[in-house]
Structure formats: structure tokens, C-alpha cells
Amino acid sequence: MLSIVKGPYLQNPAEHCITVMWETSLPASSRVDVLLAERIHSGYQGNYKLPDKPFGTFTVESESRIHQITVEGLEPGTIYYYKIHSRNESGEIESKLYMFKTAAGRGVPFSFTVTSETGGYSGFDATDGLINQRIFSR
């Protein structure tokens, strides 16, 4: 049975593009639907309404278990929503709706956070979260 076994996760965020990746249990096609975010005073996800304005659809028809699609033509420092889809002869799957923000434009101040890959909450973290506490204190 076709299922999403990892992701989606984002790679290489830039001002005008971002790469969306995920892994499936079986080889399948890849599709990312991107929607425009509309800011409001309150509502879905805090300050954005449930998106209904499509930005674009990005597809790869060849089947794979590791999916990688670069979404291009984006605006710097802008929030978008996306949903992934995969399909093969055994069925079709899709993710829930996720949000991402493109990199800030050149010369625009920004902030970011660094954490360990385990997030400090895993059996692989022998320090019981001290890894992240040390990073956060810096």
C-alpha cells in the first residue's frame, strides 16, 4: 500500500525557490501544489486564512520512492502553503497542508534558530536535551 514514510521536508530555501522532498513506501509520481497565503487579522494558522488561491502545480511523472521537486518563481520573504501528492497503480496519497516562507530579500534583516537534528527529544540524544539548551543559550 502506498504511504508517505518521511516528510515532507524542505531543502535549499532561497529568495525565489525552495525544494520540497518526501519519501514513499513504493515508487510513485510526485506533485506539489502551492497556494498563495492571504494575511488576515485572525483565523487559520493565526494570521492567515485557509488558502484557496493556487500559485502553481509542480510535477514529476517518473516514479520514485524519494521525491524531490524544486518550486520556482516565488517572491522573497513570502509565506506560501503547499501539499504533496504521490500516485501509482496501487493508489494515491496526499499530505495535509503545510506552510513555508522564502528567504528574505538581499539586505533585509532576518532571524533564525539552530537546533540539533534529534530536536533533543529522542532516544539518540544521550544528553537528555542539553544539546539544544547549549545551542539556544548562544
Short mmCIF file of N, CA and C in Angstrom, two decimals:
data_model
loop_
_atom_site.label_atom_id
_atom_site.label_comp_id
_atom_site.label_asym_id
_atom_site.label_seq_id
_atom_site.Cartn_x
_atom_site.Cartn_y
_atom_site.Cartn_z
N MET A 1 0.84 -1.19 0.00
CA MET A 1 0.00 0.00 0.00
C MET A 1 0.88 1.25 0.00
N LEU A 2 0.53 2.22 -0.79
CA LEU A 2 1.29 3.46 -0.92
C LEU A 2 1.06 4.34 0.31
N SER A 3 2.17 4.80 0.91
CA SER A 3 2.08 5.72 2.05
C SER A 3 3.29 6.64 2.06
N ILE A 4 3.16 7.76 2.77
CA ILE A 4 4.28 8.67 2.98
C ILE A 4 5.03 8.17 4.21
N VAL A 5 6.32 7.85 4.05
CA VAL A 5 7.08 7.31 5.17
C VAL A 5 8.02 8.34 5.79
N LYS A 6 8.27 9.45 5.09
CA LYS A 6 9.09 10.53 5.63
C LYS A 6 8.73 11.82 4.94
N GLY A 7 8.57 12.86 5.76
CA GLY A 7 8.33 14.18 5.21
C GLY A 7 6.87 14.55 5.16
N PRO A 8 6.62 15.64 4.45
CA PRO A 8 7.56 16.38 3.60
C PRO A 8 8.53 17.21 4.43
N TYR A 9 9.67 17.51 3.80
CA TYR A 9 10.65 18.39 4.42
C TYR A 9 11.20 19.31 3.33
N LEU A 10 11.72 20.45 3.76
CA LEU A 10 12.17 21.50 2.84
C LEU A 10 13.69 21.55 2.80
N GLN A 11 14.22 21.85 1.62
CA GLN A 11 15.66 21.95 1.40
C GLN A 11 15.97 23.20 0.59
N ASN A 12 17.15 23.74 0.78
CA ASN A 12 17.69 24.84 -0.04
C ASN A 12 16.73 26.02 -0.21
N PRO A 13 16.25 26.60 0.90
CA PRO A 13 15.38 27.77 0.74
C PRO A 13 16.16 28.94 0.16
N ALA A 14 15.59 29.60 -0.81
CA ALA A 14 16.22 30.76 -1.45
C ALA A 14 15.14 31.84 -1.63
N GLU A 15 15.55 32.96 -2.21
CA GLU A 15 14.61 34.07 -2.40
C GLU A 15 13.48 33.71 -3.37
N HIS A 16 13.78 32.95 -4.42
CA HIS A 16 12.79 32.69 -5.47
C HIS A 16 12.45 31.21 -5.67
N CYS A 17 12.99 30.34 -4.81
CA CYS A 17 12.70 28.91 -4.95
C CYS A 17 12.92 28.18 -3.63
N ILE A 18 12.38 26.97 -3.57
CA ILE A 18 12.59 26.08 -2.43
C ILE A 18 12.38 24.66 -2.93
N THR A 19 13.08 23.70 -2.35
CA THR A 19 12.93 22.31 -2.76
C THR A 19 12.12 21.56 -1.72
N VAL A 20 11.09 20.84 -2.18
CA VAL A 20 10.23 20.03 -1.32
C VAL A 20 10.60 18.57 -1.55
N MET A 21 10.82 17.83 -0.45
CA MET A 21 11.20 16.42 -0.56
C MET A 21 10.32 15.58 0.35
N TRP A 22 10.13 14.31 -0.02
CA TRP A 22 9.45 13.33 0.81
C TRP A 22 9.79 11.94 0.31
N GLU A 23 9.48 10.94 1.12
CA GLU A 23 9.73 9.56 0.75
C GLU A 23 8.43 8.77 0.87
N THR A 24 8.22 7.84 -0.07
CA THR A 24 7.03 6.98 -0.06
C THR A 24 7.43 5.52 0.08
N SER A 25 6.47 4.71 0.48
CA SER A 25 6.71 3.28 0.70
C SER A 25 6.97 2.52 -0.59
N LEU A 26 6.42 3.01 -1.69
CA LEU A 26 6.57 2.39 -3.01
C LEU A 26 6.91 3.46 -4.04
N PRO A 27 7.51 3.11 -5.16
CA PRO A 27 7.73 4.10 -6.21
C PRO A 27 6.41 4.71 -6.67
N ALA A 28 6.41 6.03 -6.87
CA ALA A 28 5.19 6.75 -7.26
C ALA A 28 5.59 8.07 -7.91
N SER A 29 4.62 8.73 -8.54
CA SER A 29 4.85 10.05 -9.14
C SER A 29 4.90 11.10 -8.02
N SER A 30 5.31 12.31 -8.39
CA SER A 30 5.47 13.40 -7.42
C SER A 30 4.73 14.64 -7.90
N ARG A 31 4.01 15.29 -6.97
CA ARG A 31 3.34 16.55 -7.30
C ARG A 31 3.30 17.42 -6.05
N VAL A 32 3.58 18.70 -6.24
CA VAL A 32 3.44 19.69 -5.17
C VAL A 32 2.49 20.77 -5.66
N ASP A 33 1.42 20.99 -4.91
CA ASP A 33 0.51 22.10 -5.17
C ASP A 33 0.88 23.24 -4.22
N VAL A 34 1.11 24.44 -4.76
CA VAL A 34 1.48 25.60 -3.96
C VAL A 34 0.35 26.61 -4.04
N LEU A 35 -0.01 27.15 -2.88
CA LEU A 35 -1.11 28.12 -2.79
C LEU A 35 -0.60 29.41 -2.17
N LEU A 36 -1.21 30.51 -2.56
CA LEU A 36 -0.83 31.81 -2.01
C LEU A 36 -1.43 31.97 -0.61
N ALA A 37 -0.67 32.54 0.29
CA ALA A 37 -1.15 32.82 1.64
C ALA A 37 -1.78 34.21 1.65
N GLU A 38 -2.93 34.34 2.29
CA GLU A 38 -3.60 35.64 2.40
C GLU A 38 -3.67 36.04 3.86
N ARG A 39 -2.99 37.12 4.20
CA ARG A 39 -2.91 37.59 5.58
C ARG A 39 -4.23 38.22 6.01
N ILE A 40 -4.66 37.84 7.21
CA ILE A 40 -5.85 38.45 7.83
C ILE A 40 -5.52 38.73 9.29
N HIS A 41 -6.43 39.38 10.00
CA HIS A 41 -6.16 39.74 11.39
C HIS A 41 -6.22 38.55 12.34
N SER A 42 -7.07 37.56 12.04
CA SER A 42 -7.11 36.36 12.87
C SER A 42 -7.66 35.23 12.02
N GLY A 43 -7.52 34.01 12.48
CA GLY A 43 -8.06 32.88 11.73
C GLY A 43 -7.09 31.75 11.60
N TYR A 44 -7.21 30.99 10.54
CA TYR A 44 -6.41 29.80 10.30
C TYR A 44 -4.92 30.10 10.39
N GLN A 45 -4.19 29.29 11.14
CA GLN A 45 -2.75 29.46 11.36
C GLN A 45 -2.43 30.82 11.96
N GLY A 46 -3.34 31.37 12.77
CA GLY A 46 -3.07 32.63 13.43
C GLY A 46 -3.43 33.83 12.59
N ASN A 47 -2.60 34.18 11.61
CA ASN A 47 -2.82 35.41 10.85
C ASN A 47 -3.05 35.18 9.37
N TYR A 48 -3.39 33.97 8.97
CA TYR A 48 -3.62 33.66 7.56
C TYR A 48 -4.91 32.87 7.42
N LYS A 49 -5.67 33.17 6.37
CA LYS A 49 -6.88 32.40 6.13
C LYS A 49 -6.55 31.12 5.37
N LEU A 50 -7.44 30.15 5.42
CA LEU A 50 -7.25 28.91 4.69
C LEU A 50 -7.05 29.25 3.21
N PRO A 51 -5.92 28.87 2.63
CA PRO A 51 -5.61 29.29 1.26
C PRO A 51 -6.53 28.65 0.23
N ASP A 52 -6.93 29.45 -0.75
CA ASP A 52 -7.76 28.94 -1.84
C ASP A 52 -7.32 29.48 -3.20
N LYS A 53 -6.21 30.24 -3.22
CA LYS A 53 -5.71 30.81 -4.47
C LYS A 53 -4.46 30.06 -4.91
N PRO A 54 -4.55 29.26 -5.99
CA PRO A 54 -3.39 28.49 -6.44
C PRO A 54 -2.27 29.38 -6.95
N PHE A 55 -1.03 29.03 -6.61
CA PHE A 55 0.14 29.67 -7.18
C PHE A 55 0.67 28.84 -8.35
N GLY A 56 0.73 27.52 -8.14
CA GLY A 56 1.23 26.65 -9.20
C GLY A 56 1.27 25.19 -8.78
N THR A 57 1.35 24.32 -9.77
CA THR A 57 1.49 22.89 -9.56
C THR A 57 2.79 22.46 -10.22
N PHE A 58 3.59 21.69 -9.48
CA PHE A 58 4.90 21.25 -9.93
C PHE A 58 4.91 19.73 -9.88
N THR A 59 5.23 19.07 -11.00
CA THR A 59 5.10 17.62 -11.07
C THR A 59 6.35 16.95 -11.65
N VAL A 60 6.51 15.69 -11.25
CA VAL A 60 7.49 14.78 -11.85
C VAL A 60 6.73 13.48 -12.05
N GLU A 61 6.54 13.07 -13.30
CA GLU A 61 5.73 11.88 -13.60
C GLU A 61 6.49 10.58 -13.38
N SER A 62 7.82 10.59 -13.53
CA SER A 62 8.57 9.34 -13.32
C SER A 62 8.44 8.92 -11.86
N GLU A 63 8.35 7.61 -11.66
CA GLU A 63 8.12 7.09 -10.32
C GLU A 63 9.41 6.94 -9.54
N SER A 64 9.34 7.26 -8.24
CA SER A 64 10.48 7.18 -7.35
C SER A 64 9.97 6.99 -5.93
N ARG A 65 10.83 6.51 -5.04
CA ARG A 65 10.48 6.44 -3.61
C ARG A 65 10.95 7.70 -2.89
N ILE A 66 12.02 8.33 -3.39
CA ILE A 66 12.50 9.59 -2.84
C ILE A 66 12.11 10.69 -3.82
N HIS A 67 11.28 11.61 -3.35
CA HIS A 67 10.69 12.64 -4.21
C HIS A 67 11.36 13.99 -3.94
N GLN A 68 11.66 14.70 -5.02
CA GLN A 68 12.33 16.00 -4.92
C GLN A 68 11.79 16.90 -6.02
N ILE A 69 11.15 17.99 -5.61
CA ILE A 69 10.62 18.96 -6.57
C ILE A 69 11.04 20.35 -6.14
N THR A 70 11.66 21.10 -7.05
CA THR A 70 12.02 22.49 -6.77
C THR A 70 10.90 23.39 -7.27
N VAL A 71 10.35 24.17 -6.35
CA VAL A 71 9.28 25.13 -6.65
C VAL A 71 9.97 26.46 -6.97
N GLU A 72 9.70 27.00 -8.16
CA GLU A 72 10.38 28.22 -8.61
C GLU A 72 9.38 29.35 -8.87
N GLY A 73 9.91 30.57 -9.03
CA GLY A 73 9.09 31.72 -9.35
C GLY A 73 8.46 32.38 -8.13
N LEU A 74 9.02 32.12 -6.96
CA LEU A 74 8.48 32.64 -5.71
C LEU A 74 9.00 34.04 -5.41
N GLU A 75 8.31 34.75 -4.53
CA GLU A 75 8.73 36.10 -4.11
C GLU A 75 9.52 36.00 -2.81
N PRO A 76 10.56 36.83 -2.64
CA PRO A 76 11.36 36.79 -1.41
C PRO A 76 10.53 37.14 -0.17
N GLY A 77 10.86 36.49 0.96
CA GLY A 77 10.23 36.80 2.24
C GLY A 77 8.72 36.63 2.25
N THR A 78 8.22 35.67 1.49
CA THR A 78 6.77 35.50 1.33
C THR A 78 6.35 34.12 1.84
N ILE A 79 5.19 34.08 2.49
CA ILE A 79 4.65 32.82 3.00
C ILE A 79 3.74 32.19 1.95
N TYR A 80 3.92 30.88 1.78
CA TYR A 80 3.11 30.07 0.87
C TYR A 80 2.64 28.82 1.61
N TYR A 81 1.61 28.20 1.11
CA TYR A 81 1.16 26.89 1.60
C TYR A 81 1.46 25.87 0.52
N TYR A 82 1.63 24.61 0.93
CA TYR A 82 1.84 23.55 -0.05
C TYR A 82 1.29 22.23 0.46
N LYS A 83 1.01 21.35 -0.50
CA LYS A 83 0.54 19.99 -0.22
C LYS A 83 1.22 19.08 -1.23
N ILE A 84 1.69 17.91 -0.75
CA ILE A 84 2.34 16.96 -1.65
C ILE A 84 1.36 15.85 -2.03
N HIS A 85 1.59 15.27 -3.21
CA HIS A 85 0.77 14.17 -3.73
C HIS A 85 1.69 13.15 -4.39
N SER A 86 1.37 11.89 -4.24
CA SER A 86 2.06 10.82 -4.98
C SER A 86 1.02 9.82 -5.44
N ARG A 87 1.28 9.22 -6.64
CA ARG A 87 0.31 8.29 -7.24
C ARG A 87 1.06 7.18 -7.94
N ASN A 88 0.50 5.96 -7.83
CA ASN A 88 0.97 4.82 -8.63
C ASN A 88 -0.21 3.88 -8.85
N GLU A 89 0.05 2.70 -9.39
CA GLU A 89 -1.05 1.79 -9.73
C GLU A 89 -1.81 1.30 -8.49
N SER A 90 -1.21 1.37 -7.31
CA SER A 90 -1.89 0.89 -6.10
C SER A 90 -2.71 1.97 -5.41
N GLY A 91 -2.60 3.21 -5.85
CA GLY A 91 -3.40 4.27 -5.24
C GLY A 91 -2.76 5.63 -5.29
N GLU A 92 -3.35 6.54 -4.54
CA GLU A 92 -2.89 7.93 -4.49
C GLU A 92 -2.91 8.40 -3.04
N ILE A 93 -1.92 9.19 -2.67
CA ILE A 93 -1.86 9.76 -1.32
C ILE A 93 -1.58 11.24 -1.42
N GLU A 94 -1.99 11.97 -0.38
CA GLU A 94 -1.65 13.39 -0.28
C GLU A 94 -1.42 13.74 1.18
N SER A 95 -0.66 14.78 1.39
CA SER A 95 -0.35 15.23 2.75
C SER A 95 -1.39 16.24 3.18
N LYS A 96 -1.28 16.65 4.43
CA LYS A 96 -2.06 17.79 4.88
C LYS A 96 -1.41 19.05 4.33
N LEU A 97 -1.98 20.18 4.60
CA LEU A 97 -1.46 21.46 4.13
C LEU A 97 -0.34 21.93 5.06
N TYR A 98 0.79 22.36 4.47
CA TYR A 98 1.92 22.88 5.23
C TYR A 98 2.23 24.30 4.75
N MET A 99 3.04 25.01 5.53
CA MET A 99 3.39 26.39 5.23
C MET A 99 4.91 26.51 5.12
N PHE A 100 5.40 27.38 4.24
CA PHE A 100 6.82 27.73 4.22
C PHE A 100 6.96 29.21 3.88
N LYS A 101 8.12 29.75 4.19
CA LYS A 101 8.43 31.15 3.87
C LYS A 101 9.74 31.16 3.12
N THR A 102 9.78 31.91 2.02
CA THR A 102 11.01 32.02 1.24
C THR A 102 12.04 32.87 1.98
N ALA A 103 13.28 32.76 1.56
CA ALA A 103 14.37 33.53 2.17
C ALA A 103 14.11 35.02 1.98
N ALA A 104 14.58 35.79 2.95
CA ALA A 104 14.45 37.25 2.88
C ALA A 104 15.23 37.78 1.68
N GLY A 105 14.79 38.90 1.16
CA GLY A 105 15.49 39.54 0.05
C GLY A 105 16.86 40.04 0.48
N ARG A 106 17.71 40.30 -0.48
CA ARG A 106 19.07 40.78 -0.21
C ARG A 106 19.00 42.08 0.60
N GLY A 107 19.77 42.13 1.70
CA GLY A 107 19.84 43.31 2.54
C GLY A 107 18.71 43.43 3.55
N VAL A 108 17.78 42.48 3.58
CA VAL A 108 16.66 42.52 4.53
C VAL A 108 17.05 41.74 5.78
N PRO A 109 16.97 42.36 6.97
CA PRO A 109 17.34 41.65 8.19
C PRO A 109 16.40 40.46 8.44
N PHE A 110 16.92 39.40 9.06
CA PHE A 110 16.11 38.23 9.41
C PHE A 110 16.73 37.54 10.61
N SER A 111 15.97 36.66 11.24
CA SER A 111 16.48 35.87 12.36
C SER A 111 16.20 34.40 12.08
N PHE A 112 16.92 33.51 12.78
CA PHE A 112 16.73 32.08 12.59
C PHE A 112 17.13 31.35 13.86
N THR A 113 16.78 30.08 13.95
CA THR A 113 17.10 29.24 15.09
C THR A 113 17.84 28.02 14.60
N VAL A 114 18.82 27.57 15.37
CA VAL A 114 19.56 26.36 15.06
C VAL A 114 19.24 25.33 16.15
N THR A 115 18.91 24.10 15.73
CA THR A 115 18.71 23.02 16.70
C THR A 115 19.45 21.79 16.21
N SER A 116 19.59 20.84 17.11
CA SER A 116 20.18 19.58 16.68
C SER A 116 19.13 18.79 15.90
N GLU A 117 19.57 17.87 15.07
CA GLU A 117 18.63 17.10 14.25
C GLU A 117 17.66 16.28 15.08
N THR A 118 18.08 15.80 16.24
CA THR A 118 17.19 14.99 17.08
C THR A 118 16.14 15.84 17.77
N GLY A 119 16.31 17.16 17.77
CA GLY A 119 15.36 18.02 18.46
C GLY A 119 15.48 17.92 19.96
N GLY A 120 16.41 17.10 20.45
CA GLY A 120 16.60 16.96 21.88
C GLY A 120 15.56 16.08 22.54
N TYR A 121 14.72 15.41 21.77
CA TYR A 121 13.64 14.61 22.36
C TYR A 121 13.66 13.19 21.81
N SER A 122 14.80 12.63 21.64
CA SER A 122 14.91 11.33 21.01
C SER A 122 15.78 10.40 21.85
N GLY A 123 15.60 9.12 21.65
CA GLY A 123 16.45 8.15 22.32
C GLY A 123 17.90 8.25 21.91
N PHE A 124 18.16 8.94 20.78
CA PHE A 124 19.52 9.11 20.30
C PHE A 124 20.25 10.24 21.01
N ASP A 125 19.51 11.05 21.78
CA ASP A 125 20.11 12.18 22.49
C ASP A 125 20.48 11.75 23.90
N ALA A 126 21.72 11.33 24.09
CA ALA A 126 22.18 10.86 25.40
C ALA A 126 22.28 11.99 26.42
N THR A 127 22.16 13.24 25.98
CA THR A 127 22.28 14.38 26.90
C THR A 127 20.95 14.81 27.49
N ASP A 128 19.85 14.14 27.12
CA ASP A 128 18.51 14.47 27.63
C ASP A 128 18.14 15.94 27.36
N GLY A 129 18.45 16.43 26.18
CA GLY A 129 18.05 17.77 25.79
C GLY A 129 19.09 18.85 26.02
N LEU A 130 20.22 18.52 26.66
CA LEU A 130 21.24 19.53 26.93
C LEU A 130 21.88 20.05 25.65
N ILE A 131 21.89 19.23 24.59
CA ILE A 131 22.46 19.69 23.31
C ILE A 131 21.75 20.96 22.87
N ASN A 132 20.43 20.92 22.83
CA ASN A 132 19.68 22.10 22.39
C ASN A 132 19.76 23.25 23.39
N GLN A 133 19.76 22.95 24.69
CA GLN A 133 19.85 24.01 25.67
C GLN A 133 21.15 24.80 25.51
N ARG A 134 22.25 24.11 25.21
CA ARG A 134 23.53 24.80 24.98
C ARG A 134 23.47 25.65 23.70
N ILE A 135 22.84 25.10 22.64
CA ILE A 135 22.72 25.85 21.39
C ILE A 135 21.85 27.09 21.60
N PHE A 136 20.71 26.94 22.28
CA PHE A 136 19.79 28.05 22.50
C PHE A 136 20.42 29.17 23.34
N SER A 137 21.27 28.80 24.27
CA SER A 137 21.88 29.82 25.15
C SER A 137 22.85 30.73 24.38
N ARG A 138 23.32 30.27 23.23
CA ARG A 138 24.24 31.09 22.44
C ARG A 138 23.47 32.11 21.66
#
